[in-house]
JSON list of C-alpha atoms in Angstrom, two decimals:
[
{"chain": "A", "resi": 1, "resn": "MET", "atom": "CA", "xyz": [-71.93, 9.14, 31.09]},
{"chain": "A", "resi": 2, "resn": "PHE", "atom": "CA", "xyz": [-70.44, 6.80, 33.69]},
{"chain": "A", "resi": 3, "resn": "ILE", "atom": "CA", "xyz": [-69.18, 8.70, 36.76]},
{"chain": "A", "resi": 4, "resn": "ARG", "atom": "CA", "xyz": [-65.82, 7.45, 37.94]},
{"chain": "A", "resi": 5, "resn": "VAL", "atom": "CA", "xyz": [-63.84, 9.28, 40.63]},
{"chain": "A", "resi": 6, "resn": "VAL", "atom": "CA", "xyz": [-60.21, 8.19, 40.91]},
{"chain": "A", "resi": 7, "resn": "PRO", "atom": "CA", "xyz": [-57.20, 9.10, 43.06]},
{"chain": "A", "resi": 8, "resn": "TYR", "atom": "CA", "xyz": [-55.10, 12.05, 41.93]},
{"chain": "A", "resi": 9, "resn": "ALA", "atom": "CA", "xyz": [-52.91, 11.25, 38.91]},
{"chain": "A", "resi": 10, "resn": "PRO", "atom": "CA", "xyz": [-49.69, 13.23, 38.30]},
{"chain": "A", "resi": 11, "resn": "PHE", "atom": "CA", "xyz": [-50.17, 12.97, 34.52]},
{"chain": "A", "resi": 12, "resn": "TRP", "atom": "CA", "xyz": [-53.14, 15.35, 34.77]},
{"chain": "A", "resi": 13, "resn": "GLU", "atom": "CA", "xyz": [-50.71, 18.28, 34.93]},
{"chain": "A", "resi": 14, "resn": "LEU", "atom": "CA", "xyz": [-48.99, 17.11, 31.74]},
{"chain": "A", "resi": 15, "resn": "GLU", "atom": "CA", "xyz": [-52.39, 16.67, 30.08]},
{"chain": "A", "resi": 16, "resn": "TYR", "atom": "CA", "xyz": [-53.23, 20.25, 31.01]},
{"chain": "A", "resi": 17, "resn": "GLU", "atom": "CA", "xyz": [-49.89, 21.55, 29.67]},
{"chain": "A", "resi": 18, "resn": "ASN", "atom": "CA", "xyz": [-50.28, 19.70, 26.36]},
{"chain": "A", "resi": 19, "resn": "GLU", "atom": "CA", "xyz": [-53.86, 20.82, 25.83]},
{"chain": "A", "resi": 20, "resn": "SER", "atom": "CA", "xyz": [-53.25, 24.40, 26.95]},
{"chain": "A", "resi": 21, "resn": "GLN", "atom": "CA", "xyz": [-50.56, 24.73, 24.26]},
{"chain": "A", "resi": 22, "resn": "LYS", "atom": "CA", "xyz": [-53.08, 23.66, 21.61]},
{"chain": "A", "resi": 23, "resn": "ILE", "atom": "CA", "xyz": [-55.54, 26.23, 22.95]},
{"chain": "A", "resi": 24, "resn": "ARG", "atom": "CA", "xyz": [-52.85, 28.95, 22.93]},
{"chain": "A", "resi": 25, "resn": "ASN", "atom": "CA", "xyz": [-52.17, 28.14, 19.27]},
{"chain": "A", "resi": 26, "resn": "ILE", "atom": "CA", "xyz": [-55.85, 28.59, 18.44]},
{"chain": "A", "resi": 27, "resn": "LEU", "atom": "CA", "xyz": [-56.75, 31.66, 20.48]},
{"chain": "A", "resi": 28, "resn": "LYS", "atom": "CA", "xyz": [-53.41, 33.46, 19.98]},
{"chain": "A", "resi": 29, "resn": "ASP", "atom": "CA", "xyz": [-53.96, 37.25, 20.14]},
{"chain": "A", "resi": 30, "resn": "ILE", "atom": "CA", "xyz": [-57.25, 37.18, 22.05]},
{"chain": "A", "resi": 31, "resn": "LEU", "atom": "CA", "xyz": [-55.86, 34.99, 24.86]},
{"chain": "A", "resi": 32, "resn": "VAL", "atom": "CA", "xyz": [-55.06, 36.88, 28.06]},
{"chain": "A", "resi": 33, "resn": "GLU", "atom": "CA", "xyz": [-54.28, 33.93, 30.37]},
{"chain": "A", "resi": 34, "resn": "ILE", "atom": "CA", "xyz": [-55.04, 30.24, 30.72]},
{"chain": "A", "resi": 35, "resn": "TYR", "atom": "CA", "xyz": [-55.62, 28.30, 33.94]},
{"chain": "A", "resi": 36, "resn": "HIS", "atom": "CA", "xyz": [-55.88, 24.68, 35.04]},
{"chain": "A", "resi": 37, "resn": "ILE", "atom": "CA", "xyz": [-58.96, 24.63, 37.25]},
{"chain": "A", "resi": 38, "resn": "GLY", "atom": "CA", "xyz": [-61.18, 22.04, 38.86]},
{"chain": "A", "resi": 39, "resn": "SER", "atom": "CA", "xyz": [-60.24, 19.00, 40.89]},
{"chain": "A", "resi": 40, "resn": "THR", "atom": "CA", "xyz": [-57.52, 17.73, 38.56]},
{"chain": "A", "resi": 41, "resn": "ALA", "atom": "CA", "xyz": [-55.61, 20.95, 39.32]},
{"chain": "A", "resi": 42, "resn": "VAL", "atom": "CA", "xyz": [-55.28, 20.04, 43.01]},
{"chain": "A", "resi": 43, "resn": "LYS", "atom": "CA", "xyz": [-52.54, 17.56, 43.89]},
{"chain": "A", "resi": 44, "resn": "GLY", "atom": "CA", "xyz": [-53.89, 14.72, 46.02]},
{"chain": "A", "resi": 45, "resn": "LEU", "atom": "CA", "xyz": [-57.57, 15.39, 45.31]},
{"chain": "A", "resi": 46, "resn": "HIS", "atom": "CA", "xyz": [-59.72, 12.50, 44.06]},
{"chain": "A", "resi": 47, "resn": "ALA", "atom": "CA", "xyz": [-61.46, 13.53, 40.85]},
{"chain": "A", "resi": 48, "resn": "LYS", "atom": "CA", "xyz": [-63.19, 12.51, 37.69]},
{"chain": "A", "resi": 49, "resn": "SER", "atom": "CA", "xyz": [-60.31, 12.24, 35.22]},
{"chain": "A", "resi": 50, "resn": "ILE", "atom": "CA", "xyz": [-61.46, 15.27, 33.22]},
{"chain": "A", "resi": 51, "resn": "ILE", "atom": "CA", "xyz": [-59.06, 18.17, 32.76]},
{"chain": "A", "resi": 52, "resn": "ASP", "atom": "CA", "xyz": [-60.82, 21.52, 33.23]},
{"chain": "A", "resi": 53, "resn": "ILE", "atom": "CA", "xyz": [-59.17, 24.44, 31.47]},
{"chain": "A", "resi": 54, "resn": "MET", "atom": "CA", "xyz": [-60.17, 28.09, 31.76]},
{"chain": "A", "resi": 55, "resn": "PRO", "atom": "CA", "xyz": [-58.80, 30.37, 29.05]},
{"chain": "A", "resi": 56, "resn": "VAL", "atom": "CA", "xyz": [-59.45, 34.06, 29.66]},
{"chain": "A", "resi": 57, "resn": "VAL", "atom": "CA", "xyz": [-59.90, 36.13, 26.51]},
{"chain": "A", "resi": 58, "resn": "THR", "atom": "CA", "xyz": [-60.15, 39.80, 25.62]},
{"chain": "A", "resi": 59, "resn": "ASN", "atom": "CA", "xyz": [-63.61, 39.47, 24.04]},
{"chain": "A", "resi": 60, "resn": "ILE", "atom": "CA", "xyz": [-65.84, 36.39, 24.30]},
{"chain": "A", "resi": 61, "resn": "SER", "atom": "CA", "xyz": [-67.58, 37.06, 20.97]},
{"chain": "A", "resi": 62, "resn": "LEU", "atom": "CA", "xyz": [-64.26, 36.59, 19.13]},
{"chain": "A", "resi": 63, "resn": "VAL", "atom": "CA", "xyz": [-64.05, 32.95, 20.28]},
{"chain": "A", "resi": 64, "resn": "ASP", "atom": "CA", "xyz": [-66.82, 31.74, 17.97]},
{"chain": "A", "resi": 65, "resn": "LYS", "atom": "CA", "xyz": [-64.74, 32.25, 14.83]},
{"chain": "A", "resi": 66, "resn": "HIS", "atom": "CA", "xyz": [-62.35, 29.57, 16.16]},
{"chain": "A", "resi": 67, "resn": "ASN", "atom": "CA", "xyz": [-64.95, 26.82, 16.54]},
{"chain": "A", "resi": 68, "resn": "GLU", "atom": "CA", "xyz": [-63.70, 24.82, 13.55]},
{"chain": "A", "resi": 69, "resn": "GLU", "atom": "CA", "xyz": [-60.17, 24.85, 14.94]},
{"chain": "A", "resi": 70, "resn": "PHE", "atom": "CA", "xyz": [-61.47, 23.39, 18.21]},
{"chain": "A", "resi": 71, "resn": "VAL", "atom": "CA", "xyz": [-63.42, 20.74, 16.29]},
{"chain": "A", "resi": 72, "resn": "ALA", "atom": "CA", "xyz": [-60.21, 19.87, 14.42]},
{"chain": "A", "resi": 73, "resn": "ILE", "atom": "CA", "xyz": [-58.49, 18.97, 17.72]},
{"chain": "A", "resi": 74, "resn": "GLY", "atom": "CA", "xyz": [-61.41, 16.85, 18.90]},
{"chain": "A", "resi": 75, "resn": "TYR", "atom": "CA", "xyz": [-63.75, 19.21, 20.76]},
{"chain": "A", "resi": 76, "resn": "GLU", "atom": "CA", "xyz": [-67.51, 19.64, 20.59]},
{"chain": "A", "resi": 77, "resn": "CYS", "atom": "CA", "xyz": [-68.49, 23.32, 20.56]},
{"chain": "A", "resi": 78, "resn": "MET", "atom": "CA", "xyz": [-71.34, 23.77, 23.03]},
{"chain": "A", "resi": 79, "resn": "GLY", "atom": "CA", "xyz": [-71.74, 27.56, 22.98]},
{"chain": "A", "resi": 80, "resn": "GLU", "atom": "CA", "xyz": [-72.71, 29.11, 26.32]},
{"chain": "A", "resi": 81, "resn": "PHE", "atom": "CA", "xyz": [-74.17, 25.77, 27.49]},
{"chain": "A", "resi": 82, "resn": "GLY", "atom": "CA", "xyz": [-76.34, 27.33, 30.19]},
{"chain": "A", "resi": 83, "resn": "ILE", "atom": "CA", "xyz": [-73.90, 29.97, 31.43]},
{"chain": "A", "resi": 84, "resn": "GLY", "atom": "CA", "xyz": [-74.14, 33.37, 29.76]},
{"chain": "A", "resi": 85, "resn": "GLY", "atom": "CA", "xyz": [-70.87, 34.92, 28.65]},
{"chain": "A", "resi": 86, "resn": "ARG", "atom": "CA", "xyz": [-68.99, 31.62, 28.54]},
{"chain": "A", "resi": 87, "resn": "ARG", "atom": "CA", "xyz": [-67.95, 29.37, 25.68]},
{"chain": "A", "resi": 88, "resn": "TYR", "atom": "CA", "xyz": [-67.86, 25.69, 26.61]},
{"chain": "A", "resi": 89, "resn": "PHE", "atom": "CA", "xyz": [-66.06, 22.95, 24.69]},
{"chain": "A", "resi": 90, "resn": "ARG", "atom": "CA", "xyz": [-65.79, 19.28, 25.62]},
{"chain": "A", "resi": 91, "resn": "LYS", "atom": "CA", "xyz": [-63.68, 16.43, 24.33]},
{"chain": "A", "resi": 92, "resn": "GLY", "atom": "CA", "xyz": [-64.13, 12.67, 24.55]},
{"chain": "A", "resi": 93, "resn": "GLY", "atom": "CA", "xyz": [-67.90, 12.20, 24.31]},
{"chain": "A", "resi": 94, "resn": "ASP", "atom": "CA", "xyz": [-69.24, 9.88, 27.02]},
{"chain": "A", "resi": 95, "resn": "ASN", "atom": "CA", "xyz": [-65.64, 9.25, 28.11]},
{"chain": "A", "resi": 96, "resn": "ARG", "atom": "CA", "xyz": [-64.89, 12.93, 28.48]},
{"chain": "A", "resi": 97, "resn": "THR", "atom": "CA", "xyz": [-61.23, 13.83, 28.90]},
{"chain": "A", "resi": 98, "resn": "HIS", "atom": "CA", "xyz": [-61.16, 17.63, 28.72]},
{"chain": "A", "resi": 99, "resn": "GLN", "atom": "CA", "xyz": [-63.48, 20.59, 29.22]},
{"chain": "A", "resi": 100, "resn": "ILE", "atom": "CA", "xyz": [-62.73, 24.16, 28.22]},
{"chain": "A", "resi": 101, "resn": "HIS", "atom": "CA", "xyz": [-64.55, 27.04, 29.90]},
{"chain": "A", "resi": 102, "resn": "ILE", "atom": "CA", "xyz": [-63.62, 30.22, 28.03]},
{"chain": "A", "resi": 103, "resn": "ILE", "atom": "CA", "xyz": [-64.40, 33.42, 29.92]},
{"chain": "A", "resi": 104, "resn": "GLU", "atom": "CA", "xyz": [-63.96, 37.07, 29.02]},
{"chain": "A", "resi": 105, "resn": "GLN", "atom": "CA", "xyz": [-61.41, 39.02, 31.09]},
{"chain": "A", "resi": 106, "resn": "SER", "atom": "CA", "xyz": [-64.12, 41.41, 32.29]},
{"chain": "A", "resi": 107, "resn": "ASN", "atom": "CA", "xyz": [-65.88, 38.50, 34.08]},
{"chain": "A", "resi": 108, "resn": "HIS", "atom": "CA", "xyz": [-63.91, 38.91, 37.30]},
{"chain": "A", "resi": 109, "resn": "LYS", "atom": "CA", "xyz": [-66.53, 37.11, 39.38]},
{"chain": "A", "resi": 110, "resn": "ASP", "atom": "CA", "xyz": [-66.20, 33.74, 37.63]},
{"chain": "A", "resi": 111, "resn": "ILE", "atom": "CA", "xyz": [-62.45, 34.00, 37.10]},
{"chain": "A", "resi": 112, "resn": "ASN", "atom": "CA", "xyz": [-61.86, 34.79, 40.77]},
{"chain": "A", "resi": 113, "resn": "ARG", "atom": "CA", "xyz": [-64.26, 32.08, 41.93]},
{"chain": "A", "resi": 114, "resn": "HIS", "atom": "CA", "xyz": [-62.55, 29.31, 39.97]},
{"chain": "A", "resi": 115, "resn": "ILE", "atom": "CA", "xyz": [-59.04, 30.37, 40.97]},
{"chain": "A", "resi": 116, "resn": "ALA", "atom": "CA", "xyz": [-60.00, 30.92, 44.62]},
{"chain": "A", "resi": 117, "resn": "VAL", "atom": "CA", "xyz": [-61.49, 27.42, 44.94]},
{"chain": "A", "resi": 118, "resn": "ARG", "atom": "CA", "xyz": [-58.46, 25.83, 43.27]},
{"chain": "A", "resi": 119, "resn": "ASP", "atom": "CA", "xyz": [-55.97, 27.71, 45.43]},
{"chain": "A", "resi": 120, "resn": "PHE", "atom": "CA", "xyz": [-57.99, 27.19, 48.62]},
{"chain": "A", "resi": 121, "resn": "LEU", "atom": "CA", "xyz": [-58.05, 23.43, 48.07]},
{"chain": "A", "resi": 122, "resn": "ARG", "atom": "CA", "xyz": [-54.32, 23.43, 47.31]},
{"chain": "A", "resi": 123, "resn": "GLU", "atom": "CA", "xyz": [-53.65, 25.20, 50.62]},
{"chain": "A", "resi": 124, "resn": "HIS", "atom": "CA", "xyz": [-56.14, 23.18, 52.69]},
{"chain": "A", "resi": 125, "resn": "PRO", "atom": "CA", "xyz": [-55.47, 19.46, 52.10]},
{"chain": "A", "resi": 126, "resn": "ASP", "atom": "CA", "xyz": [-57.89, 18.48, 54.87]},
{"chain": "A", "resi": 127, "resn": "ILE", "atom": "CA", "xyz": [-60.77, 20.10, 53.01]},
{"chain": "A", "resi": 128, "resn": "ALA", "atom": "CA", "xyz": [-59.54, 18.65, 49.70]},
{"chain": "A", "resi": 129, "resn": "LEU", "atom": "CA", "xyz": [-59.55, 15.21, 51.34]},
{"chain": "A", "resi": 130, "resn": "GLU", "atom": "CA", "xyz": [-63.09, 15.73, 52.64]},
{"chain": "A", "resi": 131, "resn": "TYR", "atom": "CA", "xyz": [-64.23, 16.88, 49.18]},
{"chain": "A", "resi": 132, "resn": "GLY", "atom": "CA", "xyz": [-62.56, 13.92, 47.50]},
{"chain": "A", "resi": 133, "resn": "GLU", "atom": "CA", "xyz": [-64.21, 11.48, 49.90]},
{"chain": "A", "resi": 134, "resn": "LEU", "atom": "CA", "xyz": [-67.61, 13.05, 49.23]},
{"chain": "A", "resi": 135, "resn": "LYS", "atom": "CA", "xyz": [-67.08, 12.70, 45.48]},
{"chain": "A", "resi": 136, "resn": "MET", "atom": "CA", "xyz": [-66.05, 9.05, 45.86]},
{"chain": "A", "resi": 137, "resn": "LYS", "atom": "CA", "xyz": [-69.21, 8.27, 47.86]},
{"chain": "A", "resi": 138, "resn": "LEU", "atom": "CA", "xyz": [-71.42, 10.09, 45.37]},
{"chain": "A", "resi": 139, "resn": "ALA", "atom": "CA", "xyz": [-69.81, 8.37, 42.37]},
{"chain": "A", "resi": 140, "resn": "TYR", "atom": "CA", "xyz": [-70.46, 5.02, 44.05]},
{"chain": "A", "resi": 141, "resn": "ARG", "atom": "CA", "xyz": [-74.06, 6.00, 44.83]},
{"chain": "A", "resi": 142, "resn": "PHE", "atom": "CA", "xyz": [-74.82, 7.63, 41.44]},
{"chain": "A", "resi": 143, "resn": "PRO", "atom": "CA", "xyz": [-72.55, 5.85, 38.92]},
{"chain": "A", "resi": 144, "resn": "GLU", "atom": "CA", "xyz": [-74.73, 6.76, 35.94]},
{"chain": "A", "resi": 145, "resn": "ASP", "atom": "CA", "xyz": [-76.67, 9.76, 37.26]},
{"chain": "A", "resi": 146, "resn": "ILE", "atom": "CA", "xyz": [-74.73, 13.00, 36.79]},
{"chain": "A", "resi": 147, "resn": "GLU", "atom": "CA", "xyz": [-77.65, 15.05, 38.14]},
{"chain": "A", "resi": 148, "resn": "GLY", "atom": "CA", "xyz": [-77.71, 13.03, 41.37]},
{"chain": "A", "resi": 149, "resn": "TYR", "atom": "CA", "xyz": [-73.94, 13.24, 41.65]},
{"chain": "A", "resi": 150, "resn": "CYS", "atom": "CA", "xyz": [-73.97, 17.03, 41.18]},
{"chain": "A", "resi": 151, "resn": "ALA", "atom": "CA", "xyz": [-76.92, 17.52, 43.53]},
{"chain": "A", "resi": 152, "resn": "GLY", "atom": "CA", "xyz": [-75.08, 15.57, 46.20]},
{"chain": "A", "resi": 153, "resn": "LYS", "atom": "CA", "xyz": [-72.10, 17.94, 45.94]},
{"chain": "A", "resi": 154, "resn": "ASP", "atom": "CA", "xyz": [-74.10, 21.14, 45.65]},
{"chain": "A", "resi": 155, "resn": "ALA", "atom": "CA", "xyz": [-74.21, 22.27, 49.31]},
{"chain": "A", "resi": 156, "resn": "PHE", "atom": "CA", "xyz": [-70.55, 21.36, 49.87]},
{"chain": "A", "resi": 157, "resn": "VAL", "atom": "CA", "xyz": [-69.44, 23.21, 46.73]},
{"chain": "A", "resi": 158, "resn": "LYS", "atom": "CA", "xyz": [-71.45, 26.33, 47.55]},
{"chain": "A", "resi": 159, "resn": "GLN", "atom": "CA", "xyz": [-69.90, 26.49, 51.02]},
{"chain": "A", "resi": 160, "resn": "LEU", "atom": "CA", "xyz": [-66.48, 25.74, 49.55]},
{"chain": "A", "resi": 161, "resn": "GLU", "atom": "CA", "xyz": [-66.81, 28.68, 47.15]},
{"chain": "A", "resi": 162, "resn": "LYS", "atom": "CA", "xyz": [-67.83, 31.03, 49.98]},
{"chain": "A", "resi": 163, "resn": "ASP", "atom": "CA", "xyz": [-64.95, 29.86, 52.18]},
{"chain": "A", "resi": 164, "resn": "ALA", "atom": "CA", "xyz": [-62.47, 30.07, 49.31]},
{"chain": "A", "resi": 165, "resn": "LEU", "atom": "CA", "xyz": [-63.46, 33.61, 48.33]},
{"chain": "A", "resi": 166, "resn": "LEU", "atom": "CA", "xyz": [-63.28, 34.79, 51.93]},
{"chain": "A", "resi": 167, "resn": "TRP", "atom": "CA", "xyz": [-59.89, 33.08, 52.39]},
{"chain": "A", "resi": 168, "resn": "CYS", "atom": "CA", "xyz": [-58.62, 34.63, 49.18]},
{"chain": "A", "resi": 169, "resn": "GLN", "atom": "CA", "xyz": [-59.65, 38.14, 50.30]},
{"chain": "A", "resi": 170, "resn": "THR", "atom": "CA", "xyz": [-58.00, 37.61, 53.68]},
{"chain": "A", "resi": 171, "resn": "ALA", "atom": "CA", "xyz": [-54.86, 36.07, 52.19]},
{"chain": "A", "resi": 172, "resn": "VAL", "atom": "CA", "xyz": [-54.41, 39.04, 49.85]},
{"chain": "A", "resi": 173, "resn": "ARG", "atom": "CA", "xyz": [-54.50, 41.48, 52.77]},
{"chain": "A", "resi": 174, "resn": "ARG", "atom": "CA", "xyz": [-51.74, 39.66, 54.68]}
]
């Protein structure tokens, strides 16, 4: 997979809206909520042009019966793919366009983490800019090495998650 980080594109929001409607049509009664997460959900943030979507469902085990419907709209069904309690789907092969991370509503930790990071970056454009610049440098340095790219972001992302969760707790109390 070639790693390409690009400036924010307004069409990412439309891509999310279009794809989320397809997901709603598949998951129907088990869908609790659906979120646009990741870098493409933050206006102005440089990102890989991959739309990350997080549907929250009533029961994760009920997702598996919909695998063929996801395949029919172009997704690969990857199961948990290294993260217990999640169902991961990806679209586009080596030129990935969308990723779906389905999580059960009882998994408050992961739901809150993803939303906190997204909202924190939306409210702190200086940090979003710093993150985008880091991703651009790493994509240039590791254009075909996703492990190197991810390792280069690891410390920043871990600190970002801590800061975002703390900010979210403080913001709620205000």
